Amino acid sequence: MSALKKTDFLSRAGLWLAGAALIAIMMVIVVDVASRHLFDQPVRGAYDLVSIFLLIMIFSGMASVIAQRAEILIDIIDGAIPHAVTRALKVLASVTTVCICAYLLWAMVPPAMSAYRYGDRSLELNLPVWTLWVFAFIGMGALLVVAVARALDDFRGTGEPESHDR
Amino acid sequence: MSGLGIGLTGIGAMLVLLFLRQPVWLTLLLCGIVGNVVLNSGQVAQMVAATNLFDTSYNYGLSVIPLFILMGEVATGSRMSSELFNAARILLNGVRGGLPIATIAASGAFGAICGSSVATAAAMTRIALPEMRKAGYEDGYASASIAAGGSLGILIPPSIILLIYASIAELSIARLFAASMIPGIILMLVYIAVAVVLARKAQLGTRDAPVTLTQRFRALLGPWQFVVLFVVTIGGIYAGFFSPNEAAAIGAFGAIVLGVLRRALTLETLGVALQRSVVISCALFMIIIGATVFANFVVQTRMPDLLLASAEAANMSTASVMAAIILVYILMGCFLEGIGMVLITVPVFLPVVVGFGFDPIWFGVLVTILVELGLLTPPVGMNLFIIKSQVPDMKMQVLYRGIAPFLIAPLIVIALLFAVPEIATWLPDRLF
């Protein structure tokens, strides 16, 4: 069984959460517009809610991008280089992804701590900003786990081909 | 090393990594972080990366991107593109090159609710290519008309490229959408003109079966749901009823409601559309995050200012500066993917272009047309690849040969943009 398969539940759960967040973004705006035009009463905190759901969507959905190998890349040299070189470049990309994800997770600590320490709050709903950083950490953690699994698969040669269907 | 030297090294490293098939988001982020470490310190690089990651994700304005993508995915899932093509096909029955014209017109119309060239080309390949093959059109010509028509998706609003350009250049999305409308329609007409000129040689088969006036009238009423969506979303922005974010949300909601009412959208297809929207949006956001970190590095090198100063010191004329920039875009378009190209180049070129007195809104339209050209130019013409991936029996040489005459159309519109800039600036000035 490939390592990526073992982390499938993580990317799937993230994908559904991200989908729910996207629907929530749409509904908050639709209700806000309807309420404003029909009853002259905008939804309180709509701006904050949309921003929060967008953050949840992005941090929950990024693991799926890695799991589905849906990143945009330029594969023009594929036909011109030996298969082994292509595989080596693929492993390089996977390993670099792990390094960058780990770096970002580490880099997120000081601003999150500072948001907690100084009690930063969101504009409309007055929510503590550190709670949003918690979502960011969970999403980035899941992304790192999936990235490690993909790197392992690529290293062992058990990975699936990239998706270039967009 | 000077700031310019560090900047150029960073851009060079980025291009090398891109050609070594490293993902665009990763390359931009890596070069941005390393560049920041070299210019400042590890601590600054860490702060820039983390805050850009958070701020880009927690940004109300950028919610417009996944919402328009959702609208396009739902429209594709509920077969709106095939209804548009059928309507155009019946209306243009009997006209020379009727099917390719119908394909280009339906692509332009579908682009007006989809926003993605690749999605438009993919949908139209499935729908229009079998029909054109049946009607006896040459493969190269038929697929080129699909690729060319599909590329209209990123110029006719809503356009994902324009949304991304607006976020980098900090410009009004509504003004950019208004600016691209007339050039988009002109480009569609020029593509149609090319298709008509080529049709005589390219159709080897029989003529269409006759169609009655009643059938034509029915066909005209067929894609009513597309008209509703376009009027509500883009019309709502132009009329000042909605902001672009609101229009995108209402468009996505409307597409779902219309799909369900017409029984063209099941829970399963909605789920697929939702998942695809999330993955496409997150892949785009990863690139945007990488690009903001990279742009932060480029701005700190003062490279755009130095380029502008060098161009002025060398007494370069406005025309030669713009010619050089266009040449860079055309060359990059032959190899790079469109969104990455915009994110990499706009932070460098926009200050230079504005410094030479050009309108940034006008430049946004120009960049979008150049990206569109890049979707069609060999060897890496994304729309050609999309067709090839769905029709494996078609040779790339056939596609390359077929697309060549269509490449004249974007070049004509670019020349028009220079000769009459008002085709991009008039509508936003009138509306806002």
XYZ file of C-alpha atoms in Angstrom:
598
model
C 0.000 0.000 0.000
C 1.395 3.389 -0.947
C 2.071 5.942 1.794
C -0.234 8.406 0.053
C -3.099 5.911 0.314
C -2.541 5.733 4.064
C -3.008 9.505 4.338
C -5.989 9.488 1.992
C -8.452 10.083 4.848
C -6.589 13.277 5.746
C -6.755 14.842 2.297
C -10.348 13.620 1.772
C -11.520 15.084 5.084
C -9.763 18.336 4.209
C -11.361 18.378 0.788
C -14.870 18.008 2.194
C -14.197 20.640 4.861
C -12.860 22.969 2.169
C -15.955 22.294 0.021
C -18.208 23.101 2.966
C -16.241 26.303 3.558
C -16.678 27.301 -0.095
C -20.434 26.749 0.099
C -20.434 28.756 3.341
C -18.614 31.658 1.612
C -21.222 31.623 -1.149
C -24.183 31.445 1.234
C -22.932 34.191 3.571
C -22.573 36.587 0.624
C -25.895 35.583 -0.961
C -27.773 36.008 2.338
C -25.963 39.291 3.003
C -26.888 40.688 -0.436
C -30.497 39.477 -0.170
C -30.881 40.806 3.341
C -29.355 44.154 2.401
C -31.485 44.648 -0.712
C -34.751 43.235 0.669
C -34.703 44.318 4.307
C -32.026 47.007 4.310
C -30.290 44.883 6.957
C -26.832 43.509 6.084
C -25.584 40.365 7.827
C -23.410 41.419 10.746
C -19.885 40.091 10.382
C -20.299 38.941 6.763
C -16.894 40.352 5.841
C -15.199 38.491 8.700
C -17.096 35.266 8.050
C -16.113 35.225 4.363
C -12.452 35.862 5.220
C -12.498 33.125 7.887
C -14.188 30.571 5.606
C -11.712 31.412 2.844
C -8.834 30.734 5.228
C -10.441 27.426 6.245
C -11.012 26.500 2.592
C -7.408 27.173 1.581
C -5.702 25.524 4.541
C -8.020 22.489 4.394
C -7.809 22.087 0.618
C -4.055 22.405 0.045
C -3.373 18.813 1.173
C -5.629 17.575 -1.648
C -3.648 19.560 -4.221
C -0.515 17.721 -3.104
C -2.267 14.338 -2.807
C -3.799 14.632 -6.293
C -0.538 16.028 -7.724
C -2.630 18.887 -9.063
C 0.089 21.542 -8.826
C 0.782 23.503 -11.979
C 4.208 22.716 -13.446
C 5.948 22.924 -16.787
C 6.795 19.479 -18.096
C 8.170 20.545 -21.477
C 11.444 18.649 -20.978
C 9.758 15.320 -20.257
C 10.034 14.038 -23.812
C 13.662 15.118 -24.136
C 15.197 13.568 -21.009
C 15.510 9.947 -19.844
C 12.787 8.579 -17.592
C 15.234 8.238 -14.702
C 15.986 11.977 -14.809
C 12.276 12.805 -14.851
C 11.830 10.577 -11.807
C 14.750 12.240 -10.033
C 13.253 15.688 -10.720
C 9.908 14.462 -9.398
C 11.575 13.253 -6.189
C 13.387 16.597 -5.925
C 10.058 18.445 -6.178
C 8.471 16.206 -3.540
C 11.372 16.572 -1.119
C 11.512 20.354 -1.631
C 7.763 20.478 -0.964
C 8.307 18.712 2.379
C 11.104 21.147 3.290
C 9.044 24.211 2.356
C 5.973 22.953 4.257
C 8.087 22.268 7.360
C 9.683 25.710 6.999
C 6.276 27.406 6.717
C 4.974 25.535 9.764
C 7.979 26.753 11.737
C 7.756 30.280 10.284
C 4.100 30.564 11.325
C 4.918 30.277 15.043
C 6.179 33.854 15.760
C 3.265 35.735 14.081
C 0.746 33.344 15.689
C 2.341 33.858 19.092
C 2.365 37.586 18.578
C -1.357 37.526 17.636
C -2.008 35.614 20.874
C 0.212 37.812 23.024
C -1.156 41.133 21.762
C -4.779 39.921 21.642
C -5.343 40.775 17.952
C -9.018 40.566 17.018
C -10.990 40.369 13.781
C -12.607 43.558 12.477
C -16.335 42.854 12.778
C -16.889 39.803 14.943
C -14.126 40.664 17.372
C -12.838 37.065 17.268
C -9.331 36.456 18.606
C -7.030 36.094 15.559
C -4.973 33.347 17.223
C -7.937 30.977 16.803
C -7.571 31.387 13.042
C -3.888 30.581 13.318
C -4.945 27.303 14.959
C -6.849 26.411 11.738
C -3.779 27.412 9.749
C -1.546 25.144 11.849
C -3.902 22.167 11.526
C -4.121 22.634 7.737
C -0.380 23.106 7.335
C 0.259 20.058 9.549
C -1.998 17.922 7.332
C -0.260 19.328 4.267
C 3.127 18.349 5.693
C 1.971 14.786 6.462
C 0.586 14.335 2.926
C 3.726 15.888 1.408
C 5.933 13.439 3.377
C 3.776 10.513 2.194
C 4.048 11.654 -1.409
C 7.808 12.088 -1.135
C 8.097 8.550 0.249
C 6.019 7.191 -2.641
C 8.074 9.090 -5.196
C 11.306 7.901 -3.626
C 10.151 4.271 -3.674
C 8.693 4.666 -7.150
C 5.163 3.818 -6.007
C 3.709 7.273 -6.772
C 0.894 7.992 -9.189
C 1.287 10.200 -12.303
C 0.722 13.956 -12.076
C -2.675 15.349 -13.003
C -2.643 17.963 -15.727
C -6.306 18.159 -16.512
C -6.807 21.868 -16.041
C 26.320 42.026 -5.509
C 23.958 44.883 -6.391
C 20.198 44.730 -5.895
C 19.729 44.359 -9.660
C 22.254 41.507 -9.753
C 20.509 39.686 -6.895
C 17.141 40.244 -8.562
C 18.313 38.939 -11.916
C 19.960 35.927 -10.243
C 16.683 35.207 -8.436
C 14.700 35.385 -11.672
C 17.274 33.232 -13.458
C 17.162 30.601 -10.694
C 13.384 30.649 -10.833
C 13.335 30.053 -14.610
C 15.841 27.189 -14.281
C 13.755 25.527 -11.556
C 10.579 25.958 -13.612
C 12.195 24.261 -16.600
C 13.369 21.481 -14.286
C 9.628 20.757 -13.801
C 9.435 22.045 -10.239
C 5.883 23.202 -9.336
C 5.272 26.906 -9.962
C 4.145 27.671 -6.379
C 7.167 25.926 -4.909
C 9.628 27.668 -7.223
C 8.213 31.127 -6.519
C 8.120 30.554 -2.775
C 11.607 29.074 -2.627
C 13.187 31.860 -4.706
C 11.280 34.496 -2.726
C 12.429 33.084 0.629
C 16.073 32.581 -0.419
C 16.114 36.036 -2.039
C 14.827 37.582 1.171
C 17.463 35.758 3.220
C 20.198 37.114 0.907
C 18.828 40.657 0.902
C 17.812 40.879 4.568
C 18.039 38.036 7.058
C 16.552 34.649 7.862
C 14.249 36.248 10.412
C 12.829 38.721 7.866
C 12.370 35.932 5.292
C 10.520 33.844 7.871
C 8.211 36.745 8.762
C 7.519 37.618 5.113
C 6.665 33.999 4.237
C 4.358 33.433 7.216
C 2.495 36.735 7.035
C 1.991 36.496 3.266
C 0.669 32.960 3.677
C -1.837 34.061 6.322
C -2.823 37.404 4.790
C -3.439 35.915 1.319
C -5.637 33.193 2.794
C -7.497 35.594 5.082
C -8.454 38.084 2.381
C -12.106 38.863 1.638
C -11.256 40.303 -1.783
C -9.716 37.053 -3.018
C -12.880 35.049 -2.273
C -13.988 36.112 -5.748
C -11.583 33.540 -7.271
C -13.065 30.289 -5.875
C -16.597 31.620 -6.353
C -16.172 32.323 -10.080
C -14.397 28.952 -10.441
C -17.362 27.274 -8.736
C -19.765 29.043 -11.095
C -17.776 27.793 -14.114
C -17.515 24.237 -12.786
C -21.239 24.063 -12.051
C -22.027 25.492 -15.508
C -19.760 22.858 -17.084
C -21.261 20.067 -14.953
C -24.800 21.065 -15.876
C -24.054 20.879 -19.623
C -24.546 24.613 -20.274
C -21.656 24.595 -22.754
C -23.299 21.931 -24.940
C -26.584 23.861 -24.983
C -24.736 26.999 -26.072
C -22.977 25.115 -28.861
C -26.198 23.498 -30.081
C -27.946 26.855 -30.191
C -25.079 28.471 -32.121
C -24.868 25.481 -34.482
C -28.542 25.657 -35.448
C -28.495 29.443 -35.771
C -25.468 29.310 -38.086
C -26.679 26.351 -40.127
C -25.979 26.819 -43.828
C -23.280 29.463 -43.278
C -19.816 28.621 -44.659
C -17.716 27.561 -41.685
C -20.881 27.513 -39.578
C -19.666 24.876 -37.114
C -16.278 26.478 -36.387
C -18.009 29.872 -36.073
C -20.545 28.295 -33.713
C -17.664 26.806 -31.716
C -15.867 30.145 -31.394
C -19.080 32.041 -30.555
C -20.193 29.414 -28.018
C -16.692 29.429 -26.481
C -16.786 33.215 -26.150
C -20.239 33.003 -24.567
C -19.245 30.162 -22.257
C -16.122 32.110 -21.292
C -18.482 34.808 -20.071
C -19.659 32.534 -17.270
C -16.679 30.227 -16.937
C -13.583 32.427 -16.715
C -11.137 29.695 -17.676
C -9.744 29.091 -21.141
C -8.646 25.570 -20.415
C -12.089 24.569 -19.078
C -13.753 26.144 -22.126
C -11.410 24.339 -24.546
C -11.886 21.033 -22.715
C -15.678 21.317 -22.790
C -15.772 22.364 -26.448
C -13.434 19.566 -27.553
C -15.888 17.010 -26.194
C -18.880 18.744 -27.761
C -17.764 20.364 -30.999
C -14.911 18.240 -32.361
C -16.986 15.111 -33.108
C -19.565 17.312 -34.891
C -16.909 19.056 -36.981
C -15.262 15.751 -37.882
C -18.671 14.416 -38.939
C -19.201 17.507 -41.110
C -15.903 16.827 -42.897
C -13.708 19.599 -41.503
C -9.954 18.970 -41.427
C -8.697 17.963 -37.984
C -6.137 20.771 -37.757
C -8.657 23.474 -38.646
C -11.398 22.055 -36.418
C -9.175 21.704 -33.365
C -7.559 25.102 -33.959
C -10.975 26.776 -33.937
C -11.674 25.067 -30.584
C -8.308 26.105 -29.135
C -8.708 29.683 -30.373
C -12.315 29.945 -29.187
C -11.370 28.398 -25.853
C -8.702 31.025 -25.272
C -11.443 33.691 -25.174
C -12.404 32.384 -21.725
C -9.672 34.386 -20.013
C -10.356 37.682 -21.796
C -14.127 37.891 -21.711
C -15.131 38.625 -18.096
C -15.175 37.054 -15.577
C -11.552 36.106 -16.095
C -9.325 34.312 -13.594
C -6.217 35.962 -15.098
C -7.759 39.419 -14.682
C -8.704 38.610 -11.072
C -5.111 37.629 -10.361
C -3.759 40.690 -12.198
C -6.132 42.885 -10.154
C -4.843 41.385 -6.911
C -1.168 41.952 -7.812
C -1.647 45.396 -9.325
C -4.184 46.415 -6.641
C -6.695 47.574 -9.244
C -10.486 47.533 -9.386
C -11.787 44.183 -10.639
C -14.916 45.858 -11.988
C -12.851 48.321 -14.092
C -10.653 45.504 -15.416
C -13.679 43.403 -16.359
C -15.203 46.388 -18.147
C -11.907 47.089 -19.935
C -11.615 43.561 -21.313
C -15.165 43.338 -22.653
C -14.726 45.198 -25.989
C -11.274 43.702 -26.802
C -12.766 40.273 -25.998
C -15.615 40.758 -28.441
C -13.241 42.152 -31.104
C -10.934 39.171 -30.683
C -13.866 36.781 -31.025
C -14.897 38.536 -34.265
C -11.341 38.374 -35.644
C -11.157 34.647 -34.819
C -14.472 34.181 -36.637
C -13.121 36.129 -39.634
C -10.047 33.867 -39.754
C -12.283 30.789 -39.497
C -14.496 32.021 -42.354
C -11.510 32.778 -44.598
C -10.058 29.311 -43.976
C -13.387 27.452 -44.176
C -13.442 27.074 -47.986
C -10.293 24.950 -47.993
C -10.884 23.194 -44.699
C -14.325 21.668 -45.243
C -13.970 18.522 -47.284
C -17.379 16.997 -46.511
C -21.020 17.640 -47.299
C -23.281 20.584 -46.562
C -25.545 20.824 -43.463
C -29.105 19.518 -43.476
C -31.615 22.392 -43.808
C -33.079 23.962 -40.649
C -36.471 25.698 -40.405
C -37.071 29.206 -39.072
C -38.957 27.762 -36.086
C -35.954 25.583 -35.195
C -33.696 28.621 -35.389
C -36.040 30.610 -33.117
C -36.187 27.733 -30.603
C -32.388 27.513 -30.680
C -32.192 31.213 -29.863
C -34.257 30.639 -26.713
C -32.348 27.479 -25.742
C -29.507 28.857 -23.632
C -31.723 31.264 -21.606
C -30.051 30.193 -18.368
C -26.695 31.408 -19.684
C -28.221 34.825 -20.464
C -29.729 34.989 -16.957
C -26.388 34.181 -15.318
C -24.415 36.623 -17.444
C -26.891 39.482 -16.989
C -27.122 38.933 -13.237
C -23.377 38.584 -12.567
C -21.493 40.758 -15.037
C -24.506 43.044 -15.637
C -24.892 43.379 -11.872
C -21.266 44.533 -11.543
C -21.550 47.042 -14.408
C -24.885 48.385 -13.129
C -23.375 48.876 -9.689
C -25.767 46.466 -7.951
C -23.039 44.103 -6.769
C -19.346 44.105 -6.001
C -17.376 41.444 -7.968
C -17.359 39.174 -4.881
C -21.118 39.459 -4.532
C -21.648 38.874 -8.259
C -19.450 35.770 -8.104
C -21.375 34.363 -5.114
C -24.737 35.075 -6.704
C -23.507 33.619 -10.016
C -22.350 30.403 -8.326
C -25.595 30.163 -6.353
C -27.651 30.925 -9.469
C -25.797 28.292 -11.507
C -26.563 25.683 -8.826
C -30.244 26.682 -8.601
C -30.644 26.722 -12.413
C -28.866 23.366 -12.732
C -31.146 21.783 -10.123
C -34.333 23.321 -11.587
C -33.425 22.084 -15.088
C -32.512 18.675 -13.623
C -29.113 19.023 -15.253
C -27.299 18.964 -11.914
C -27.420 16.042 -9.506
C -26.003 15.901 -6.006
C -23.160 13.809 -7.410
C -22.230 16.298 -10.171
C -22.496 19.147 -7.663
C -20.101 17.273 -5.369
C -17.660 16.776 -8.234
C -17.925 20.452 -9.236
C -17.330 21.499 -5.630
C -14.280 19.268 -5.215
C -12.791 20.384 -8.520
C -13.396 24.027 -7.581
C -11.594 23.541 -4.255
C -8.585 21.798 -5.804
C -8.266 24.320 -8.666
C -8.705 27.271 -6.277
C -6.214 25.933 -3.731
C -3.657 25.223 -6.479
C -4.115 28.852 -7.623
C -3.863 30.214 -4.079
C -0.634 28.276 -3.533
C 0.787 30.037 -6.601
C -0.533 33.412 -5.441
C 1.095 32.911 -2.018
C 4.384 31.981 -3.714
C 4.072 34.964 -6.030
C 3.442 37.457 -3.218
C 6.589 36.268 -1.424
C 8.540 36.392 -4.692
C 7.119 39.853 -5.537
C 8.181 41.080 -2.095
C 11.742 39.998 -2.919
C 11.662 41.568 -6.408
C 10.361 44.894 -5.041
C 13.149 44.975 -2.436
C 15.813 44.533 -5.111
C 14.376 47.737 -6.663
C 14.686 45.956 -9.971
C 11.577 47.540 -11.558
C 12.855 51.046 -10.658
C 16.336 50.217 -11.938
C 14.924 48.808 -15.184
C 12.843 51.959 -15.641
C 15.851 54.188 -14.906
C 18.032 52.172 -17.312
C 15.438 52.416 -20.077
C 15.174 56.183 -19.559
C 18.949 56.602 -19.372
C 19.343 54.671 -22.627
C 16.806 57.057 -24.223
C 14.629 54.117 -25.183
C 11.407 55.191 -26.819
C 8.054 54.134 -25.406
C 7.479 51.961 -28.472
C 10.761 50.087 -28.096
C 10.165 49.457 -24.374
C 6.698 48.086 -25.084
C 7.997 46.054 -28.029
C 10.638 44.505 -25.745
C 8.028 43.705 -23.067
C 5.662 42.161 -25.628
C 8.502 40.095 -27.065
C 9.347 38.786 -23.583
C 5.690 37.810 -23.056
C 5.448 36.086 -26.438
C 8.657 34.137 -25.812
C 7.622 33.206 -22.268
C 4.179 32.250 -23.559
C 5.789 29.631 -25.794
C 7.065 27.819 -22.699
C 5.286 28.967 -19.546
C 1.815 28.466 -18.144
C -0.324 31.660 -18.105
C -1.017 32.281 -14.428
C 2.599 31.724 -13.440
C 3.676 34.030 -16.255
C 1.435 36.843 -14.979
C 2.541 36.385 -11.381
C 6.216 36.366 -12.309
C 6.231 39.270 -14.760
C 3.660 41.797 -13.572
C 5.548 42.883 -10.406
C 8.606 43.566 -12.614
C 6.988 45.108 -15.688
C 4.002 47.020 -14.306
C 6.042 49.809 -12.608
C 8.077 50.220 -15.824
C 4.957 50.398 -17.995
C 3.248 52.861 -15.639
C 6.487 54.854 -15.506
C 6.272 55.249 -19.268
C 2.778 56.675 -18.905
C 0.585 53.672 -19.769
C -2.706 52.973 -18.026
C -2.358 49.896 -15.731
C -5.902 48.820 -16.640
C -4.991 48.927 -20.333
C -1.812 46.962 -19.568
C -3.910 44.325 -17.775
C -5.920 43.766 -20.943
C -2.724 43.631 -23.029
C -1.155 41.066 -20.663
C -4.309 38.945 -20.781
C -4.279 38.891 -24.596
C -0.597 37.938 -24.527
C -1.347 35.124 -22.081
C -4.134 34.057 -24.406
C -1.645 33.967 -27.261
C 0.621 31.847 -25.037
C -2.189 29.283 -24.688
C -1.987 28.735 -28.437
C 1.699 29.079 -29.301
C 3.825 25.959 -29.701
C 5.567 24.168 -28.159
C 3.675 24.654 -24.855
C 0.221 25.803 -25.950
C -1.955 24.659 -23.066
C -5.180 24.650 -25.114
C -3.526 22.477 -27.766
C -2.467 20.034 -25.041
C -6.013 19.928 -23.701
C -7.313 18.935 -27.140
C -4.524 16.413 -27.635
C -5.225 14.835 -24.219
C -8.847 14.235 -25.228
C -8.153 13.181 -28.822
C -5.040 10.993 -28.560
C -5.196 9.988 -32.246
C -4.522 13.592 -33.336
C -0.844 14.396 -33.967
C 0.690 17.509 -32.353
C 2.038 18.534 -35.790
C -1.555 18.687 -37.072
C -2.498 20.918 -34.156
C 0.560 23.164 -34.612
C -0.140 23.556 -38.334
C -3.828 24.196 -37.712
C -3.320 26.905 -35.091
C -0.726 28.922 -37.073
C -3.195 31.093 -39.077
C -5.292 31.776 -35.969
C -2.298 33.342 -34.171
C -2.706 36.427 -36.343
C -5.944 37.317 -34.489
C -4.466 38.217 -31.056
C -1.646 40.090 -32.813
C -4.227 42.175 -34.705
C -6.042 42.992 -31.453
C -2.738 43.921 -29.764
C -1.975 46.291 -32.655
C -5.486 47.740 -32.273
C -4.924 48.224 -28.534
C -1.872 50.361 -29.318
C -3.535 52.254 -32.152
C -6.796 52.870 -30.292
C -6.234 52.389 -26.523
C -9.822 53.522 -25.948
C -11.088 50.071 -26.914
C -9.897 49.064 -23.449
C -10.239 52.318 -21.523
C -13.500 53.757 -22.865
C -15.969 51.364 -21.213
C -14.497 51.501 -17.678
C -14.272 55.289 -17.918
C -17.935 55.449 -18.964
C -19.175 53.015 -16.330
C -17.171 53.943 -13.242
